[in-house]
Amino acid sequence: MRNVPSSHCHQMFINSWIRTDPVVVWKLVKGPKGQPAAKEIVLGTGGHGHGFAFGELNGDGREDILVEAGWYERPAGDPFAKLWRFHDQPALAHPSAPCIIVDLTGDRRNDIVWGRAHAYGLFWWEQLEPRPDGRSRWKEHLIDKTWSQPHSLAWADLDGDGQPELITGKRRRAHRGDDPGGNEPACMYYYSWDKRARRFTRHTIAAPGEGVGIGLQIAVGDLNGDGRNDIAVSGRTGTWLLINKGTP
């Protein structure tokens, strides 16, 4: 559940892992007697599925919604006045919740960083020049496939260089251990991006065997006021506060 991109306030996006479900938001309103209530607003009926991201995908300056089945194009004007146009590609395989939409290459086309939330594989998809009919084109790049279940991603500056890093880790036993690698040791990493080399480099936050993994969310912020971003995670391995001590 996340805030939906809008100039309005108090709307929440609900992610459904059922691929045929519609995409909906719930608007917080007042009931007949002034009590808090929620109004369902359907944004699109083209499909849904595990995982999501908010970000601008087609160059029109408006934030779109990415889900497993494809992506929804935010219309001009009131985002809740009509259905959003559905695009059935790129379709992802049980992606992270959330994925990251960001221009990695500097070509003014946003790319997608995502992981297989219930299998092996962490990737970035480069957005190429669109086809003549306007449909988007994507090229897949592997970041890491040595550990499984990168169920959630975060994008924040950890080393103080002004450039965000990709933060993720293993959600252990997401489906009672039945996922590929589900019972392997938990771990947590951040990946720095080199735009010139066009690659991510892995750095260890918690190595396999240390017992620290992620759950459904990764919270990043300066917890102790020292000017460095720290991390809070909670999952089947416990609840952890990871204090950033800086670089040696």
PDB file of C-alpha atoms in Angstrom:
ATOM      1  CA  MET A   1       0.000   0.000   0.000  1.00  0.00           C
ATOM      2  CA  ARG A   2       1.565   3.321  -1.126  1.00  0.00           C
ATOM      3  CA  ASN A   3       0.615   6.936  -1.761  1.00  0.00           C
ATOM      4  CA  VAL A   4      -0.593   7.335  -5.326  1.00  0.00           C
ATOM      5  CA  PRO A   5       1.098  10.088  -7.393  1.00  0.00           C
ATOM      6  CA  SER A   6      -1.278  13.036  -7.428  1.00  0.00           C
ATOM      7  CA  SER A   7      -1.632  16.689  -6.666  1.00  0.00           C
ATOM      8  CA  HIS A   8      -4.470  15.537  -4.401  1.00  0.00           C
ATOM      9  CA  CYS A   9      -3.816  14.043  -0.985  1.00  0.00           C
ATOM     10  CA  HIS A  10      -5.023  11.088   1.022  1.00  0.00           C
ATOM     11  CA  GLN A  11      -5.175   8.427  -1.688  1.00  0.00           C
ATOM     12  CA  MET A  12      -3.635   4.994  -1.199  1.00  0.00           C
ATOM     13  CA  PHE A  13      -2.630   2.540  -3.932  1.00  0.00           C
ATOM     14  CA  ILE A  14      -3.308  -1.126  -3.208  1.00  0.00           C
ATOM     15  CA  ASN A  15      -1.064  -3.722  -4.871  1.00  0.00           C
ATOM     16  CA  SER A  16      -2.700  -7.085  -5.691  1.00  0.00           C
ATOM     17  CA  TRP A  17      -0.714 -10.173  -6.638  1.00  0.00           C
ATOM     18  CA  ILE A  18      -3.703 -11.442  -8.690  1.00  0.00           C
ATOM     19  CA  ARG A  19      -2.770 -10.658 -12.282  1.00  0.00           C
ATOM     20  CA  THR A  20      -6.359 -10.216 -13.504  1.00  0.00           C
ATOM     21  CA  ASP A  21      -7.370  -7.740 -10.785  1.00  0.00           C
ATOM     22  CA  PRO A  22      -8.001  -4.091 -11.632  1.00  0.00           C
ATOM     23  CA  VAL A  23      -5.681  -1.350 -10.399  1.00  0.00           C
ATOM     24  CA  VAL A  24      -7.432   0.697  -7.724  1.00  0.00           C
ATOM     25  CA  VAL A  25      -6.767   3.414  -5.210  1.00  0.00           C
ATOM     26  CA  TRP A  26      -8.734   4.204  -2.087  1.00  0.00           C
ATOM     27  CA  LYS A  27      -9.513   7.833  -1.300  1.00  0.00           C
ATOM     28  CA  LEU A  28      -9.966   8.762   2.340  1.00  0.00           C
ATOM     29  CA  VAL A  29     -13.232  10.687   2.729  1.00  0.00           C
ATOM     30  CA  LYS A  30     -15.769  11.558   5.401  1.00  0.00           C
ATOM     31  CA  GLY A  31     -18.767   9.281   5.855  1.00  0.00           C
ATOM     32  CA  PRO A  32     -22.389  10.386   6.255  1.00  0.00           C
ATOM     33  CA  LYS A  33     -21.842  11.186   9.938  1.00  0.00           C
ATOM     34  CA  GLY A  34     -18.382  12.676   9.490  1.00  0.00           C
ATOM     35  CA  GLN A  35     -16.575   9.461  10.336  1.00  0.00           C
ATOM     36  CA  PRO A  36     -13.494   8.370   8.328  1.00  0.00           C
ATOM     37  CA  ALA A  37     -14.375   6.303   5.262  1.00  0.00           C
ATOM     38  CA  ALA A  38     -12.711   5.055   2.076  1.00  0.00           C
ATOM     39  CA  LYS A  39     -13.932   5.389  -1.505  1.00  0.00           C
ATOM     40  CA  GLU A  40     -12.683   2.959  -4.157  1.00  0.00           C
ATOM     41  CA  ILE A  41     -11.467   4.487  -7.440  1.00  0.00           C
ATOM     42  CA  VAL A  42     -10.618   2.161 -10.340  1.00  0.00           C
ATOM     43  CA  LEU A  43      -7.656   3.437 -12.375  1.00  0.00           C
ATOM     44  CA  GLY A  44      -7.493   0.585 -14.880  1.00  0.00           C
ATOM     45  CA  THR A  45      -8.763  -2.882 -15.725  1.00  0.00           C
ATOM     46  CA  GLY A  46      -5.988  -4.176 -18.012  1.00  0.00           C
ATOM     47  CA  GLY A  47      -4.343  -6.285 -15.323  1.00  0.00           C
ATOM     48  CA  HIS A  48      -2.369  -6.077 -12.110  1.00  0.00           C
ATOM     49  CA  GLY A  49      -0.085  -8.627 -10.444  1.00  0.00           C
ATOM     50  CA  HIS A  50       2.721  -8.804  -7.891  1.00  0.00           C
ATOM     51  CA  GLY A  51       4.949  -5.730  -7.591  1.00  0.00           C
ATOM     52  CA  PHE A  52       4.644  -2.086  -8.569  1.00  0.00           C
ATOM     53  CA  ALA A  53       6.467   1.186  -9.137  1.00  0.00           C
ATOM     54  CA  PHE A  54       5.570   4.852  -9.601  1.00  0.00           C
ATOM     55  CA  GLY A  55       7.482   6.843 -12.186  1.00  0.00           C
ATOM     56  CA  GLU A  56       7.388   8.573 -15.542  1.00  0.00           C
ATOM     57  CA  LEU A  57       7.765   6.046 -18.377  1.00  0.00           C
ATOM     58  CA  ASN A  58       6.739   7.700 -21.646  1.00  0.00           C
ATOM     59  CA  GLY A  59       8.283  11.158 -21.534  1.00  0.00           C
ATOM     60  CA  ASP A  60       5.106  13.189 -20.946  1.00  0.00           C
ATOM     61  CA  GLY A  61       6.183  14.384 -17.496  1.00  0.00           C
ATOM     62  CA  ARG A  62       3.393  12.585 -15.629  1.00  0.00           C
ATOM     63  CA  GLU A  63       4.011   9.720 -13.203  1.00  0.00           C
ATOM     64  CA  ASP A  64       2.742   6.354 -14.408  1.00  0.00           C
ATOM     65  CA  ILE A  65       2.087   3.113 -12.517  1.00  0.00           C
ATOM     66  CA  LEU A  66       4.035  -0.064 -13.285  1.00  0.00           C
ATOM     67  CA  VAL A  67       2.665  -3.468 -12.221  1.00  0.00           C
ATOM     68  CA  GLU A  68       3.492  -7.062 -13.123  1.00  0.00           C
ATOM     69  CA  ALA A  69       1.139  -7.140 -16.125  1.00  0.00           C
ATOM     70  CA  GLY A  70       2.416  -3.900 -17.698  1.00  0.00           C
ATOM     71  CA  TRP A  71       1.997  -0.200 -17.000  1.00  0.00           C
ATOM     72  CA  TYR A  72      -0.739   2.414 -16.813  1.00  0.00           C
ATOM     73  CA  GLU A  73      -0.307   5.808 -18.449  1.00  0.00           C
ATOM     74  CA  ARG A  74      -1.479   8.671 -16.280  1.00  0.00           C
ATOM     75  CA  PRO A  75      -3.883  10.928 -18.204  1.00  0.00           C
ATOM     76  CA  ALA A  76      -3.632  14.705 -18.329  1.00  0.00           C
ATOM     77  CA  GLY A  77      -5.710  16.633 -15.834  1.00  0.00           C
ATOM     78  CA  ASP A  78      -7.542  14.972 -12.976  1.00  0.00           C
ATOM     79  CA  PRO A  79      -5.931  11.515 -12.575  1.00  0.00           C
ATOM     80  CA  PHE A  80      -9.154  10.084 -11.129  1.00  0.00           C
ATOM     81  CA  ALA A  81     -11.596  11.369 -13.763  1.00  0.00           C
ATOM     82  CA  LYS A  82     -11.161   8.503 -16.244  1.00  0.00           C
ATOM     83  CA  LEU A  83      -9.434   5.161 -16.727  1.00  0.00           C
ATOM     84  CA  TRP A  84      -5.686   5.182 -17.310  1.00  0.00           C
ATOM     85  CA  ARG A  85      -4.456   3.715 -20.624  1.00  0.00           C
ATOM     86  CA  PHE A  86      -2.950   0.250 -20.169  1.00  0.00           C
ATOM     87  CA  HIS A  87       0.240  -0.885 -21.932  1.00  0.00           C
ATOM     88  CA  ASP A  88       0.938  -4.613 -21.811  1.00  0.00           C
ATOM     89  CA  GLN A  89       4.720  -4.281 -21.974  1.00  0.00           C
ATOM     90  CA  PRO A  90       7.101  -4.514 -20.296  1.00  0.00           C
ATOM     91  CA  ALA A  91       5.559  -7.422 -18.412  1.00  0.00           C
ATOM     92  CA  LEU A  92       7.670  -8.501 -15.428  1.00  0.00           C
ATOM     93  CA  ALA A  93       7.799 -11.839 -13.592  1.00  0.00           C
ATOM     94  CA  HIS A  94       6.680 -11.343  -9.970  1.00  0.00           C
ATOM     95  CA  PRO A  95       8.730  -8.151  -9.590  1.00  0.00           C
ATOM     96  CA  SER A  96       9.767  -6.436  -6.388  1.00  0.00           C
ATOM     97  CA  ALA A  97       7.397  -4.275  -4.391  1.00  0.00           C
ATOM     98  CA  PRO A  98       8.428  -1.626  -5.131  1.00  0.00           C
ATOM     99  CA  CYS A  99      10.588  -1.569  -8.245  1.00  0.00           C
ATOM    100  CA  ILE A 100      12.625   1.566  -9.035  1.00  0.00           C
ATOM    101  CA  ILE A 101      12.011   3.845 -12.041  1.00  0.00           C
ATOM    102  CA  VAL A 102      15.019   6.092 -12.717  1.00  0.00           C
ATOM    103  CA  ASP A 103      17.106   7.385 -15.618  1.00  0.00           C
ATOM    104  CA  LEU A 104      20.336   5.444 -15.124  1.00  0.00           C
ATOM    105  CA  THR A 105      22.030   6.243 -18.424  1.00  0.00           C
ATOM    106  CA  GLY A 106      21.313   9.964 -18.717  1.00  0.00           C
ATOM    107  CA  ASP A 107      19.425   9.640 -22.015  1.00  0.00           C
ATOM    108  CA  ARG A 108      16.262  11.242 -20.540  1.00  0.00           C
ATOM    109  CA  ARG A 109      14.382   7.946 -20.757  1.00  0.00           C
ATOM    110  CA  ASN A 110      13.620   6.332 -17.427  1.00  0.00           C
ATOM    111  CA  ASP A 111      14.800   2.764 -16.872  1.00  0.00           C
ATOM    112  CA  ILE A 112      13.448   0.084 -14.521  1.00  0.00           C
ATOM    113  CA  VAL A 113      15.366  -1.610 -11.696  1.00  0.00           C
ATOM    114  CA  TRP A 114      13.605  -4.718 -10.422  1.00  0.00           C
ATOM    115  CA  GLY A 115      14.128  -8.128  -8.861  1.00  0.00           C
ATOM    116  CA  ARG A 116      12.311 -11.440  -9.008  1.00  0.00           C
ATOM    117  CA  ALA A 117      10.636 -11.232  -5.624  1.00  0.00           C
ATOM    118  CA  HIS A 118      10.151 -15.002  -5.375  1.00  0.00           C
ATOM    119  CA  ALA A 119      13.111 -16.330  -7.384  1.00  0.00           C
ATOM    120  CA  TYR A 120      16.699 -15.521  -8.353  1.00  0.00           C
ATOM    121  CA  GLY A 121      17.552 -12.437 -10.342  1.00  0.00           C
ATOM    122  CA  LEU A 122      18.105  -8.701  -9.898  1.00  0.00           C
ATOM    123  CA  PHE A 123      17.997  -6.678 -13.134  1.00  0.00           C
ATOM    124  CA  TRP A 124      17.871  -3.271 -14.720  1.00  0.00           C
ATOM    125  CA  TRP A 125      15.889  -2.772 -17.891  1.00  0.00           C
ATOM    126  CA  GLU A 126      17.217  -0.072 -20.187  1.00  0.00           C
ATOM    127  CA  GLN A 127      14.550   1.881 -22.042  1.00  0.00           C
ATOM    128  CA  LEU A 128      15.546   2.221 -25.692  1.00  0.00           C
ATOM    129  CA  GLU A 129      14.206   4.474 -28.440  1.00  0.00           C
ATOM    130  CA  PRO A 130      10.501   3.689 -28.892  1.00  0.00           C
ATOM    131  CA  ARG A 131       9.213   1.809 -31.912  1.00  0.00           C
ATOM    132  CA  PRO A 132       7.687   3.788 -34.795  1.00  0.00           C
ATOM    133  CA  ASP A 133       4.203   2.992 -33.445  1.00  0.00           C
ATOM    134  CA  GLY A 134       5.153   4.492 -30.082  1.00  0.00           C
ATOM    135  CA  ARG A 135       5.470   1.209 -28.164  1.00  0.00           C
ATOM    136  CA  SER A 136       8.402   1.166 -25.768  1.00  0.00           C
ATOM    137  CA  ARG A 137      11.458  -1.071 -26.183  1.00  0.00           C
ATOM    138  CA  TRP A 138      13.571  -2.519 -23.384  1.00  0.00           C
ATOM    139  CA  LYS A 139      16.936  -4.256 -23.003  1.00  0.00           C
ATOM    140  CA  GLU A 140      17.549  -6.447 -19.949  1.00  0.00           C
ATOM    141  CA  HIS A 141      20.819  -6.214 -17.969  1.00  0.00           C
ATOM    142  CA  LEU A 142      21.669  -8.604 -15.119  1.00  0.00           C
ATOM    143  CA  ILE A 143      22.784  -7.073 -11.824  1.00  0.00           C
ATOM    144  CA  ASP A 144      23.032 -10.172  -9.619  1.00  0.00           C
ATOM    145  CA  LYS A 145      21.657 -13.731  -9.585  1.00  0.00           C
ATOM    146  CA  THR A 146      23.650 -15.263  -6.716  1.00  0.00           C
ATOM    147  CA  TRP A 147      20.877 -14.982  -4.116  1.00  0.00           C
ATOM    148  CA  SER A 148      17.081 -15.079  -4.289  1.00  0.00           C
ATOM    149  CA  GLN A 149      13.944 -13.191  -3.227  1.00  0.00           C
ATOM    150  CA  PRO A 150      14.835  -9.489  -3.543  1.00  0.00           C
ATOM    151  CA  HIS A 151      11.266  -8.722  -2.527  1.00  0.00           C
ATOM    152  CA  SER A 152      11.687  -4.985  -1.923  1.00  0.00           C
ATOM    153  CA  LEU A 153      14.035  -2.308  -3.261  1.00  0.00           C
ATOM    154  CA  ALA A 154      15.045   1.140  -2.035  1.00  0.00           C
ATOM    155  CA  TRP A 155      16.945   3.939  -3.782  1.00  0.00           C
ATOM    156  CA  ALA A 156      18.883   6.276  -1.469  1.00  0.00           C
ATOM    157  CA  ASP A 157      22.353   7.714  -0.903  1.00  0.00           C
ATOM    158  CA  LEU A 158      24.264   5.621   1.638  1.00  0.00           C
ATOM    159  CA  ASP A 159      27.878   6.680   1.052  1.00  0.00           C
ATOM    160  CA  GLY A 160      27.342  10.442   0.997  1.00  0.00           C
ATOM    161  CA  ASP A 161      28.458  11.030  -2.603  1.00  0.00           C
ATOM    162  CA  GLY A 162      25.127  12.552  -3.668  1.00  0.00           C
ATOM    163  CA  GLN A 163      24.343   9.563  -5.908  1.00  0.00           C
ATOM    164  CA  PRO A 164      21.609   7.155  -4.718  1.00  0.00           C
ATOM    165  CA  GLU A 165      22.426   3.488  -4.332  1.00  0.00           C
ATOM    166  CA  LEU A 166      20.218   0.445  -4.863  1.00  0.00           C
ATOM    167  CA  ILE A 167      19.407  -1.162  -1.497  1.00  0.00           C
ATOM    168  CA  THR A 168      17.928  -4.643  -1.249  1.00  0.00           C
ATOM    169  CA  GLY A 169      18.356  -8.051   0.308  1.00  0.00           C
ATOM    170  CA  LYS A 170      16.908 -11.494   0.707  1.00  0.00           C
ATOM    171  CA  ARG A 171      13.407 -12.039   2.072  1.00  0.00           C
ATOM    172  CA  ARG A 172      13.872 -15.510   3.524  1.00  0.00           C
ATOM    173  CA  ARG A 173      11.037 -18.095   3.449  1.00  0.00           C
ATOM    174  CA  ALA A 174       8.520 -15.815   1.695  1.00  0.00           C
ATOM    175  CA  HIS A 175       6.356 -18.833   0.723  1.00  0.00           C
ATOM    176  CA  ARG A 176       7.273 -21.105   3.644  1.00  0.00           C
ATOM    177  CA  GLY A 177      10.626 -21.749   1.966  1.00  0.00           C
ATOM    178  CA  ASP A 178       9.070 -23.174  -1.227  1.00  0.00           C
ATOM    179  CA  ASP A 179      10.499 -20.441  -3.478  1.00  0.00           C
ATOM    180  CA  PRO A 180      13.827 -21.067  -5.265  1.00  0.00           C
ATOM    181  CA  GLY A 181      16.516 -20.530  -2.629  1.00  0.00           C
ATOM    182  CA  GLY A 182      13.877 -19.731  -0.043  1.00  0.00           C
ATOM    183  CA  ASN A 183      15.727 -21.421   2.833  1.00  0.00           C
ATOM    184  CA  GLU A 184      19.188 -20.132   1.979  1.00  0.00           C
ATOM    185  CA  PRO A 185      20.837 -17.699   4.439  1.00  0.00           C
ATOM    186  CA  ALA A 186      19.538 -14.159   4.578  1.00  0.00           C
ATOM    187  CA  CYS A 187      21.720 -11.337   3.274  1.00  0.00           C
ATOM    188  CA  MET A 188      21.572  -7.633   2.521  1.00  0.00           C
ATOM    189  CA  TYR A 189      23.487  -5.481   0.038  1.00  0.00           C
ATOM    190  CA  TYR A 190      23.683  -2.108  -1.620  1.00  0.00           C
ATOM    191  CA  TYR A 191      24.752  -1.604  -5.225  1.00  0.00           C
ATOM    192  CA  SER A 192      26.495   1.539  -6.459  1.00  0.00           C
ATOM    193  CA  TRP A 193      25.826   2.645 -10.036  1.00  0.00           C
ATOM    194  CA  ASP A 194      28.617   3.666 -12.437  1.00  0.00           C
ATOM    195  CA  LYS A 195      26.995   5.548 -15.324  1.00  0.00           C
ATOM    196  CA  ARG A 196      30.161   5.583 -17.436  1.00  0.00           C
ATOM    197  CA  ALA A 197      30.712   1.819 -17.105  1.00  0.00           C
ATOM    198  CA  ARG A 198      26.938   1.178 -17.130  1.00  0.00           C
ATOM    199  CA  ARG A 199      27.049  -1.330 -14.305  1.00  0.00           C
ATOM    200  CA  PHE A 200      26.186  -1.852 -10.649  1.00  0.00           C
ATOM    201  CA  THR A 201      28.814  -2.886  -8.074  1.00  0.00           C
ATOM    202  CA  ARG A 202      27.754  -4.845  -5.002  1.00  0.00           C
ATOM    203  CA  HIS A 203      28.686  -3.855  -1.425  1.00  0.00           C
ATOM    204  CA  THR A 204      27.808  -5.916   1.637  1.00  0.00           C
ATOM    205  CA  ILE A 205      25.554  -4.607   4.382  1.00  0.00           C
ATOM    206  CA  ALA A 206      25.010  -8.010   6.014  1.00  0.00           C
ATOM    207  CA  ALA A 207      26.691 -11.116   4.624  1.00  0.00           C
ATOM    208  CA  PRO A 208      25.013 -14.536   4.344  1.00  0.00           C
ATOM    209  CA  GLY A 209      25.134 -16.190   7.748  1.00  0.00           C
ATOM    210  CA  GLU A 210      24.836 -12.953   9.753  1.00  0.00           C
ATOM    211  CA  GLY A 211      21.078 -13.444   9.983  1.00  0.00           C
ATOM    212  CA  VAL A 212      19.982 -10.076   8.583  1.00  0.00           C
ATOM    213  CA  GLY A 213      17.496 -10.064   5.721  1.00  0.00           C
ATOM    214  CA  ILE A 214      14.598  -7.960   4.512  1.00  0.00           C
ATOM    215  CA  GLY A 215      10.835  -8.279   4.640  1.00  0.00           C
ATOM    216  CA  LEU A 216       8.168  -6.378   2.748  1.00  0.00           C
ATOM    217  CA  GLN A 217       9.645  -2.890   3.123  1.00  0.00           C
ATOM    218  CA  ILE A 218      12.998  -1.134   3.465  1.00  0.00           C
ATOM    219  CA  ALA A 219      12.923   2.150   5.393  1.00  0.00           C
ATOM    220  CA  VAL A 220      15.861   4.525   4.900  1.00  0.00           C
ATOM    221  CA  GLY A 221      16.587   7.675   6.891  1.00  0.00           C
ATOM    222  CA  ASP A 222      19.042   9.359   9.244  1.00  0.00           C
ATOM    223  CA  LEU A 223      18.032   7.737  12.523  1.00  0.00           C
ATOM    224  CA  ASN A 224      20.715   9.214  14.794  1.00  0.00           C
ATOM    225  CA  GLY A 225      21.267  12.663  13.285  1.00  0.00           C
ATOM    226  CA  ASP A 226      24.830  12.102  12.106  1.00  0.00           C
ATOM    227  CA  GLY A 227      24.078  13.051   8.494  1.00  0.00           C
ATOM    228  CA  ARG A 228      24.257   9.489   7.167  1.00  0.00           C
ATOM    229  CA  ASN A 229      21.278   7.436   6.019  1.00  0.00           C
ATOM    230  CA  ASP A 230      20.510   4.361   8.124  1.00  0.00           C
ATOM    231  CA  ILE A 231      18.238   1.413   7.354  1.00  0.00           C
ATOM    232  CA  ALA A 232      15.367  -0.297   9.167  1.00  0.00           C
ATOM    233  CA  VAL A 233      14.006  -3.664   7.999  1.00  0.00           C
ATOM    234  CA  SER A 234      11.665  -6.269   9.431  1.00  0.00           C
ATOM    235  CA  GLY A 235      10.896  -9.792   8.236  1.00  0.00           C
ATOM    236  CA  ARG A 236      11.128 -13.460   9.121  1.00  0.00           C
ATOM    237  CA  THR A 237      14.712 -12.961  10.311  1.00  0.00           C
ATOM    238  CA  GLY A 238      13.648 -10.319  12.836  1.00  0.00           C
ATOM    239  CA  THR A 239      13.567  -6.547  13.059  1.00  0.00           C
ATOM    240  CA  TRP A 240      16.845  -4.764  12.417  1.00  0.00           C
ATOM    241  CA  LEU A 241      18.181  -1.235  12.675  1.00  0.00           C
ATOM    242  CA  LEU A 242      21.327  -0.899  10.594  1.00  0.00           C
ATOM    243  CA  ILE A 243      23.367   2.167  11.595  1.00  0.00           C
ATOM    244  CA  ASN A 244      25.545   3.625   8.840  1.00  0.00           C
ATOM    245  CA  LYS A 245      29.064   4.122  10.214  1.00  0.00           C
ATOM    246  CA  GLY A 246      30.385   5.672   7.009  1.00  0.00           C
ATOM    247  CA  THR A 247      33.321   4.604   4.862  1.00  0.00           C
ATOM    248  CA  PRO A 248      36.710   3.747   6.399  1.00  0.00           C
TER     249      PRO A 248
END
